[in-house]
CSV table of C-alpha atoms and ligand atoms in Angstrom, one decimal:
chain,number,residue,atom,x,y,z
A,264,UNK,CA,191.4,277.0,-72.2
A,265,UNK,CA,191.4,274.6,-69.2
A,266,UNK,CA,193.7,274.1,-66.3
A,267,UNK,CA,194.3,270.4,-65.6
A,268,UNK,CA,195.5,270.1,-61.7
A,269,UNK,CA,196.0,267.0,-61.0
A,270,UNK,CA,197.5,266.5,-57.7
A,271,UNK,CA,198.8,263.7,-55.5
A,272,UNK,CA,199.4,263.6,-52.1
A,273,UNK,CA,202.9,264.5,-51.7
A,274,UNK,CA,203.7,264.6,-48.0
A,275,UNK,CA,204.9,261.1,-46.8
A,276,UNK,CA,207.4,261.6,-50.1
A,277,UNK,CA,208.5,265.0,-48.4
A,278,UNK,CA,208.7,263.4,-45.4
A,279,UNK,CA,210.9,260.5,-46.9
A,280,UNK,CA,213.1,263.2,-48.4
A,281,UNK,CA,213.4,265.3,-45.6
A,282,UNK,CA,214.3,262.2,-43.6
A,283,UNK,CA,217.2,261.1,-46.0
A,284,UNK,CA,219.0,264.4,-46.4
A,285,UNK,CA,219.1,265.4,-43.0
A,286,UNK,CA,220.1,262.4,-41.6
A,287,UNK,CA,222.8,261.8,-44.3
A,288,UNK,CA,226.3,261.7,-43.2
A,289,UNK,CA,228.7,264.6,-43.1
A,290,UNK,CA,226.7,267.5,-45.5
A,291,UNK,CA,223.0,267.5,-44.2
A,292,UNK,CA,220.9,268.7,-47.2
A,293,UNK,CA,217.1,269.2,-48.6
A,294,UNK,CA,216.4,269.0,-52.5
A,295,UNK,CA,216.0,272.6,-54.2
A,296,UNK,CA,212.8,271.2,-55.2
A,297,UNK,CA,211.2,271.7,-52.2
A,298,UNK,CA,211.8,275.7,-52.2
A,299,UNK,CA,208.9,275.9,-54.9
A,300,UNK,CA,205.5,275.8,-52.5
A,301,UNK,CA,203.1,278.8,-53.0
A,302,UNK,CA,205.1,281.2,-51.0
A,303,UNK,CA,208.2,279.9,-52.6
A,304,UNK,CA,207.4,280.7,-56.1
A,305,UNK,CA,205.9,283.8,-55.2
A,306,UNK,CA,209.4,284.9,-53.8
A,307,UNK,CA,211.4,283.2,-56.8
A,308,UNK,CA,208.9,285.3,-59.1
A,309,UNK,CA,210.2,288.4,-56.9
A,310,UNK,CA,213.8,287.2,-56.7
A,311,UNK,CA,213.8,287.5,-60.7
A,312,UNK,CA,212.8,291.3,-60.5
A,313,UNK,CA,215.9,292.2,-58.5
A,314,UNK,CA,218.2,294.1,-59.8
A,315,UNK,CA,220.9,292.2,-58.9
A,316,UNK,CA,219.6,289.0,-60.2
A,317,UNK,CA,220.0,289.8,-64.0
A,318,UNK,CA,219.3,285.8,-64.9
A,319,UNK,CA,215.5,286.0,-65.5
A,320,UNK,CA,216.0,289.6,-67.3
A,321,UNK,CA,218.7,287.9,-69.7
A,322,UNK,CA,216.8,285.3,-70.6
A,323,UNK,CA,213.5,287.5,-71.5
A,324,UNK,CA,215.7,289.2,-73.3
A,325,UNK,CA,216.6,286.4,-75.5
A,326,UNK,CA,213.6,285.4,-76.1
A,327,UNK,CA,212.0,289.2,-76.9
A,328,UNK,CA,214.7,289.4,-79.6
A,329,UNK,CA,214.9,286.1,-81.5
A,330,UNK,CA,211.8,284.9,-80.6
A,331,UNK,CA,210.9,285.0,-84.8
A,332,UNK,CA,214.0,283.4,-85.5
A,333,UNK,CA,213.7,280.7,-82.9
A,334,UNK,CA,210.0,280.3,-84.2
A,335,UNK,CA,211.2,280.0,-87.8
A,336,UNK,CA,213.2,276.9,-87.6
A,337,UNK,CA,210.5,275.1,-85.9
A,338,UNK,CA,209.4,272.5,-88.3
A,339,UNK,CA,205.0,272.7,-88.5
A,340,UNK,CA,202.5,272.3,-86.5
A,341,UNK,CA,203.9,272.5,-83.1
A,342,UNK,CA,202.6,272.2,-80.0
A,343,UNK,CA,204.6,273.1,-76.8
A,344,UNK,CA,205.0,271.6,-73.8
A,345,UNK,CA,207.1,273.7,-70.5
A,346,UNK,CA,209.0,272.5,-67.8
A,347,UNK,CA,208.3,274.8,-64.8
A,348,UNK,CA,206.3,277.6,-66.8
A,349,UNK,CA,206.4,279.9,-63.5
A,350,UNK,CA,204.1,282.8,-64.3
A,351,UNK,CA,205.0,282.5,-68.0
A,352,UNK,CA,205.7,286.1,-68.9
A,353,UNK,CA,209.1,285.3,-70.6
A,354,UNK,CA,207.2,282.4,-72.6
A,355,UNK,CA,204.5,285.1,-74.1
A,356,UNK,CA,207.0,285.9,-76.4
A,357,UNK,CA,207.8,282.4,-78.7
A,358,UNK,CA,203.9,281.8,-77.7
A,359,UNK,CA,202.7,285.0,-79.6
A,360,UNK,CA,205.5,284.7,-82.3
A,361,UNK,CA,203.9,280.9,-83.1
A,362,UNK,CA,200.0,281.6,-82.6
A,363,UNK,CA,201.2,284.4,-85.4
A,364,UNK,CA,201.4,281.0,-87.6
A,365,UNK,CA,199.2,278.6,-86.2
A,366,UNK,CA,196.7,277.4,-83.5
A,367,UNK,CA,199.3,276.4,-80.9
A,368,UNK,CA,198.5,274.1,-78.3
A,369,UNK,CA,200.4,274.9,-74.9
A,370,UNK,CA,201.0,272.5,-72.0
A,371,UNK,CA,202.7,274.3,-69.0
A,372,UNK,CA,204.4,271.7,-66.3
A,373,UNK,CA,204.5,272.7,-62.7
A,374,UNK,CA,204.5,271.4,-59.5
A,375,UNK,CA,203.4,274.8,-57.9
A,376,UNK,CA,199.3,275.0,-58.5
A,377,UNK,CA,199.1,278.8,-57.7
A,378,UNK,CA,202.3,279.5,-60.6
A,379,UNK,CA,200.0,277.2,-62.9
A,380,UNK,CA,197.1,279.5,-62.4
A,381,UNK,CA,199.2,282.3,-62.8
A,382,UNK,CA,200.6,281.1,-66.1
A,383,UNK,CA,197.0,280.6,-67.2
A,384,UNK,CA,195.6,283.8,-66.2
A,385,UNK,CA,199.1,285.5,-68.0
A,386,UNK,CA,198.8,284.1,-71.2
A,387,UNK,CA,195.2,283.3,-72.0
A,388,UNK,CA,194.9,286.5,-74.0
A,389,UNK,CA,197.0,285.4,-76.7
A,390,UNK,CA,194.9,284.7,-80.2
A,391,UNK,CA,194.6,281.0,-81.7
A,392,UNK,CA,196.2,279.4,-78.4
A,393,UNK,CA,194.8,276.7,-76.4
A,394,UNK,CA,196.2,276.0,-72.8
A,395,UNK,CA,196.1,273.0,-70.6
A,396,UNK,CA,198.1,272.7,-67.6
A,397,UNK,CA,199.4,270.0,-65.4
A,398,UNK,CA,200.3,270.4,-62.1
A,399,UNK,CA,203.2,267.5,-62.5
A,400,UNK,CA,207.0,266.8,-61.6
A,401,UNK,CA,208.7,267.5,-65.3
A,402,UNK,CA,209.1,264.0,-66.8
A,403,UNK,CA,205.4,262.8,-65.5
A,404,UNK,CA,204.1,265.7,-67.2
A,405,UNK,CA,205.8,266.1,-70.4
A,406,UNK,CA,204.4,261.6,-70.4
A,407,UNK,CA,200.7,263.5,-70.0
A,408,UNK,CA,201.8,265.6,-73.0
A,409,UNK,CA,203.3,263.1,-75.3
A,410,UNK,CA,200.6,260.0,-74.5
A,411,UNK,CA,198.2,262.7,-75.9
A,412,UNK,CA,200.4,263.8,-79.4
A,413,UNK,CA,198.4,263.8,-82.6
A,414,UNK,CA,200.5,262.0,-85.9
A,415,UNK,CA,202.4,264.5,-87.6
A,416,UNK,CA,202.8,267.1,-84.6
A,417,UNK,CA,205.9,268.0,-83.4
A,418,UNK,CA,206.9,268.8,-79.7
A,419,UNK,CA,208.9,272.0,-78.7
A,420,UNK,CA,209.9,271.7,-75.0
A,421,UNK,CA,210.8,274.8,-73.5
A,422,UNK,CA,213.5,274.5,-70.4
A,423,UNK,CA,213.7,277.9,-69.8
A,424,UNK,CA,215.3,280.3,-67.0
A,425,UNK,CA,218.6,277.8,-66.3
A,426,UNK,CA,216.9,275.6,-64.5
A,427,UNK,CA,219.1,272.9,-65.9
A,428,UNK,CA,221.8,274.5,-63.3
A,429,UNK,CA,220.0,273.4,-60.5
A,430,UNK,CA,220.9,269.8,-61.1
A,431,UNK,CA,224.7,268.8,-61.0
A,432,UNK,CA,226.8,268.3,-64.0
A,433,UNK,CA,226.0,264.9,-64.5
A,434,UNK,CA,222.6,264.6,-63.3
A,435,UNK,CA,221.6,267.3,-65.7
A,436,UNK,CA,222.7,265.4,-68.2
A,437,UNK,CA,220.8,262.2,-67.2
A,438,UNK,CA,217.7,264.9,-67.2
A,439,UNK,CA,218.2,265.8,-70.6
A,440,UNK,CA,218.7,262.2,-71.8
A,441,UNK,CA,215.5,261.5,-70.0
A,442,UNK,CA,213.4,264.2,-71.7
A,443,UNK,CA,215.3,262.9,-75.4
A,444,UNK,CA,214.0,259.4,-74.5
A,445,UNK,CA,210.2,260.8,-74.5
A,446,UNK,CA,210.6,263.3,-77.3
A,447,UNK,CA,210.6,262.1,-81.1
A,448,UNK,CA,213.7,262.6,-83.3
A,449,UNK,CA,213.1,266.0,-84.7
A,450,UNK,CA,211.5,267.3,-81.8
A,451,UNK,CA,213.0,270.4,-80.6
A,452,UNK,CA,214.0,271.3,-76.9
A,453,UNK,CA,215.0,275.5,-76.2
A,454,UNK,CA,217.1,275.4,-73.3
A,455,UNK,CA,218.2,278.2,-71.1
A,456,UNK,CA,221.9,278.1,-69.6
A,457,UNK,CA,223.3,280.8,-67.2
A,458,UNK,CA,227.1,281.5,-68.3
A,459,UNK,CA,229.7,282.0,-66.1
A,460,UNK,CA,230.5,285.4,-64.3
A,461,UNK,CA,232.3,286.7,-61.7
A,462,UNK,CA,232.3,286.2,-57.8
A,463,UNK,CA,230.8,289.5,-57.0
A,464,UNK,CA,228.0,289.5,-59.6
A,465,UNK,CA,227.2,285.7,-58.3
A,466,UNK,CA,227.3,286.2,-54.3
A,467,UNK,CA,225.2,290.2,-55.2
A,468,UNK,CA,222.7,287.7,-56.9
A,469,UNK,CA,222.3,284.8,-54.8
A,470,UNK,CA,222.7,287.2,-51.3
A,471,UNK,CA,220.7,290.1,-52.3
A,472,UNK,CA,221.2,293.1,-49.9
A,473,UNK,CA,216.7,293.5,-49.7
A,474,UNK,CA,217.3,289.4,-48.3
A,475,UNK,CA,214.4,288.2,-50.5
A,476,UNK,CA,216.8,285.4,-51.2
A,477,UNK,CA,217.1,284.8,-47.5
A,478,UNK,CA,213.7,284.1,-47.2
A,479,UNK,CA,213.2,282.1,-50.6
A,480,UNK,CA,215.7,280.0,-48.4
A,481,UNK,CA,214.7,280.4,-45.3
A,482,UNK,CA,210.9,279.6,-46.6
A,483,UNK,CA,211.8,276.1,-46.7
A,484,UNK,CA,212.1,275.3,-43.1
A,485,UNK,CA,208.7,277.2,-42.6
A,486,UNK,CA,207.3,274.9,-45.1
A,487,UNK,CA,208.6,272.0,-43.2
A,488,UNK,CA,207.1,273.6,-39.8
A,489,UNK,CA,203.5,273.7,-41.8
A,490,UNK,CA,203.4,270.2,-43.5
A,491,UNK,CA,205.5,268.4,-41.3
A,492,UNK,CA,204.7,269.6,-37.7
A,493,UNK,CA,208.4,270.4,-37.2
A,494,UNK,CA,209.7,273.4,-34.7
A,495,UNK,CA,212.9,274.9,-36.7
A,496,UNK,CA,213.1,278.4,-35.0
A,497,UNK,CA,213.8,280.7,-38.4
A,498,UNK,CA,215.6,283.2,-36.5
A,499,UNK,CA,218.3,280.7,-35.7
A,500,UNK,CA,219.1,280.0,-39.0
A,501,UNK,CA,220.7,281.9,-41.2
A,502,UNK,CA,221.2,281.8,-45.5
A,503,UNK,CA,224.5,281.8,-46.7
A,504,UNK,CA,225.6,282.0,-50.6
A,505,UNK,CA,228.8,280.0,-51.6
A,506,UNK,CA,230.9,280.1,-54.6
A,507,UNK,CA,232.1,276.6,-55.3
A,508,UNK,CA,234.8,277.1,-57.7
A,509,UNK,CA,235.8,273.5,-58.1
A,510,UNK,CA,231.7,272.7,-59.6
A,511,UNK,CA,231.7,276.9,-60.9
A,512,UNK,CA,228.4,276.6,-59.0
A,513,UNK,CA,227.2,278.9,-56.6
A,514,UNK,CA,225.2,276.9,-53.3
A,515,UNK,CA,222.6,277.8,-50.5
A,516,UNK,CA,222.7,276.6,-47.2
A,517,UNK,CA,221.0,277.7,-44.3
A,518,UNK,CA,223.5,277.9,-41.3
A,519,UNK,CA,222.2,277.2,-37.7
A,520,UNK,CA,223.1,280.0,-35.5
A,521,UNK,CA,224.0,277.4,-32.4
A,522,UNK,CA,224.0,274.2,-31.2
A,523,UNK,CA,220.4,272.6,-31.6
A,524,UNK,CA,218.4,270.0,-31.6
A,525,UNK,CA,215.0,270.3,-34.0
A,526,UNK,CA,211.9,268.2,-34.1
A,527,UNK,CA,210.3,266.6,-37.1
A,528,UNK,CA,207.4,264.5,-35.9
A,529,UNK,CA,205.8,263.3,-39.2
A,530,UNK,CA,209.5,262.4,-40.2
A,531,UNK,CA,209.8,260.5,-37.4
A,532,UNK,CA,213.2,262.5,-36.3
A,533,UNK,CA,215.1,264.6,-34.3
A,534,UNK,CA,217.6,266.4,-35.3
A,535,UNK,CA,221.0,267.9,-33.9
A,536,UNK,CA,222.5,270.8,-35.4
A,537,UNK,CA,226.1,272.3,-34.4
A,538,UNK,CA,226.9,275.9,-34.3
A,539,UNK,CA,228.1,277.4,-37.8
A,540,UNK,CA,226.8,273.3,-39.2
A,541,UNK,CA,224.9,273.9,-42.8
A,542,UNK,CA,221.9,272.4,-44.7
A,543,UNK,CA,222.7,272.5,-48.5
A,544,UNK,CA,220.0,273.7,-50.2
A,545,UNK,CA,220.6,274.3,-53.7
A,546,UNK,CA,223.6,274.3,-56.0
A,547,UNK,CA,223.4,276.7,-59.5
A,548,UNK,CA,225.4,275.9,-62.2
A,549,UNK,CA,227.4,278.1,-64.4
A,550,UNK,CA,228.1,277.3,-68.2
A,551,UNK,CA,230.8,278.0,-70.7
A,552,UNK,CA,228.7,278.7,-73.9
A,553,UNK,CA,230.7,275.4,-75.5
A,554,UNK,CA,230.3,273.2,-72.9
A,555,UNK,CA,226.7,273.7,-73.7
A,556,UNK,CA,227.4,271.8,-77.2
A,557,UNK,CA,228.9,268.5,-75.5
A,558,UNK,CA,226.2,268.4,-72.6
A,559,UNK,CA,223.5,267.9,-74.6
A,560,UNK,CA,225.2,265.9,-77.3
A,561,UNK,CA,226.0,263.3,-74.4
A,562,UNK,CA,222.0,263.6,-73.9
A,563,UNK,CA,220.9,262.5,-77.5
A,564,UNK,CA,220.5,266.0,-79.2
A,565,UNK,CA,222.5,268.3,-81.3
A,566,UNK,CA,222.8,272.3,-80.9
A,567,UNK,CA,221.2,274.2,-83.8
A,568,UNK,CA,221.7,277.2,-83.1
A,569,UNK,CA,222.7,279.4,-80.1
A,570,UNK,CA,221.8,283.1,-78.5
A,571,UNK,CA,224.1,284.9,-75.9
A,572,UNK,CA,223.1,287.9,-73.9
A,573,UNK,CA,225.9,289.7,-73.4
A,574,UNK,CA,224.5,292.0,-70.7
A,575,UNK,CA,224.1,289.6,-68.4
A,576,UNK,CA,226.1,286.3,-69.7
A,577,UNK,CA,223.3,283.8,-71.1
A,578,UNK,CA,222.9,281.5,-73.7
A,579,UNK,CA,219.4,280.6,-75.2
A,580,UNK,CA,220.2,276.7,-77.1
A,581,UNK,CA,218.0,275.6,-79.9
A,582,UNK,CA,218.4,271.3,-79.6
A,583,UNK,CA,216.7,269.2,-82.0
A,584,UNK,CA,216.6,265.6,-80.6
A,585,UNK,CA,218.8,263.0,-82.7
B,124,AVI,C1,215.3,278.5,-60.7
B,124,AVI,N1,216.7,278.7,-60.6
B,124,AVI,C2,217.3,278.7,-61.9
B,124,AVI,C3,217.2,279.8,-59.8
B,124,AVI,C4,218.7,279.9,-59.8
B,124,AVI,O1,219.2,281.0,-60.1
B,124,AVI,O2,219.4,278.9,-59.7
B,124,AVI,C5,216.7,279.6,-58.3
B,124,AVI,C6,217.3,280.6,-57.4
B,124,AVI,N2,217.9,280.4,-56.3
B,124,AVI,C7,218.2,281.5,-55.7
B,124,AVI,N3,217.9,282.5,-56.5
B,124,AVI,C8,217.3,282.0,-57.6
């Protein structure tokens, strides 16, 4: 068992995006991306114990119960390659239902080196597995994975924990189309989708009364004081959940508490805020379990089969790529 980290340097590319969506006109906004440092993922990992944040819960669930069956129509060997493997708890459960068949080869994808390590040191007691990790963006990684593929071995990409949410409607599409275009026909992909629910579950979940959430949000302006020498005062801004009906989407912003103006040398910017303005910082999207089907049927796969959680409304997808 061997992590691979690999990292570049990613600060003038933060700096770039930073740049671009503050100084964009009308919404200001960062990309959700950047919420995932070390101190980031620590707090998402918290987030998903909340008990008001049933998403990570649900799709455990899933995955506990029909791990066998989601196993069984994997065609043989397989090897498995995931996008954003966080600490990998949830993904024990396909991973020990597999190495019950075969040797299983496991590539976790993250872009957060202490999750990586975490996912390492979570699963490394599971018999007849190998696991190599890459401390990648998704589509770089799962390249590493397939430039490396043996004849005769299929791929099962796991997309787990609705991730797929955090891109809009048709960018998540595009994402999906993306991964197809590396994967083989016959190669499998196991999405997870959060379903739709109501206003009060959504706003308990994304604006949790302990304000964990808060400072998963909050966390990203710190991260831009460290890396990027910038002075946003914390305490002036404040996180705000949003249900936007029109997108059945649920946003982050961070709203600044007055009229100010915030410095961002290694962006090269200053930056004016109003009283009650807002910095977007992540969208989540809500599925109907059908709309599932024609998503990724526009991306180049077809649906084989499908697992709701009715606790907390969920849908695990089985795709096979076309
Ligand atoms: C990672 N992603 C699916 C989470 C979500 O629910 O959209 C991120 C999150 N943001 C706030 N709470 C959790």
């Amino acid at each position: 068992m061997l992590v691979h980290a690999i990292t570049a340097n990613p600060t003038f590319e933060f700096a770039a995006d930073v740049r671009a969506g503050l100084t964009r006109p009308g919404q200001k906004e960062l990309p959700s991306k950047y919420l995932y440092d070390d101190v980031g993922s620590a707090l998402f990992e918290v987030i998903s114990h909340l008990p008001d944040y049933g998403l990570t819960r649900a799709d455990e669930r899933l995955l506990r119960r029909h791990s066998h069956e989601i196993v069984d129509r994997l065609p043989a060997p397989v090897s498995v390659a995931e996008l954003g493997s966080g600490s990998g708890k949830k993904t024990r459960w396909i991973l020990e239902a597999l190495c019950r068949r075969q040797r299983t080869f496991y590539y976790p994808i993250e872009i957060s080196s202490s999750a990586l390590a975490m996912c390492e040191r979570e699963l490394r007691d599971i018999d007849s597995i190998s696991i190599l990790g890459f401390e990648r963006e998704y589509l770089d990684g799962l390249l590493e994975v397939t430039a490396h593929r043996r004849a005769g071995q299929h791929l099962l990409v796991l997309f787990l924990g609705s991730t797929i949410g955090n891109f809009d409607r048709p960018a998540g599409i595009r994402f999906l189309a993306e991964v197809r275009g590396i994967l083989e026909p016959g190669d499998s992909l196991l999405l997870g989708t959060d379903l739709e629910k109501s206003r009060e579950q959504l706003i308990a979940a994304y604006d949790d009364e302990l304000g964990v959430t808060s400072a998963f949000n909050l966390n990203l302006l710190a991260r831009i004081n460290g890396q990027l020498d910038a002075d946003f005062d914390l305490g002036q801004f404040q996180h705000v959940a949003r249900i936007n009906q029109q997108d059945r989407s649920v946003e982050m912003h961070l709203k600044s508490k007055r009229d100010q103006i915030v410095n961002i040398p290694a962006a090269e910017l200053l930056v004016e805020f109003e009283q009650g303005e807002t910095i977007w910082t992540e969208s989540s999207h809500k599925y109907s379990p059908e709309e599932v089907f024609e998503m990724v049927r526009q991306a180049g796969f077809s649906c084989e089969a499908q697992w709701i959680d009715h606790e907390w409304p969920f849908a695990e997808n089985l795709l096979i790529a076309q």
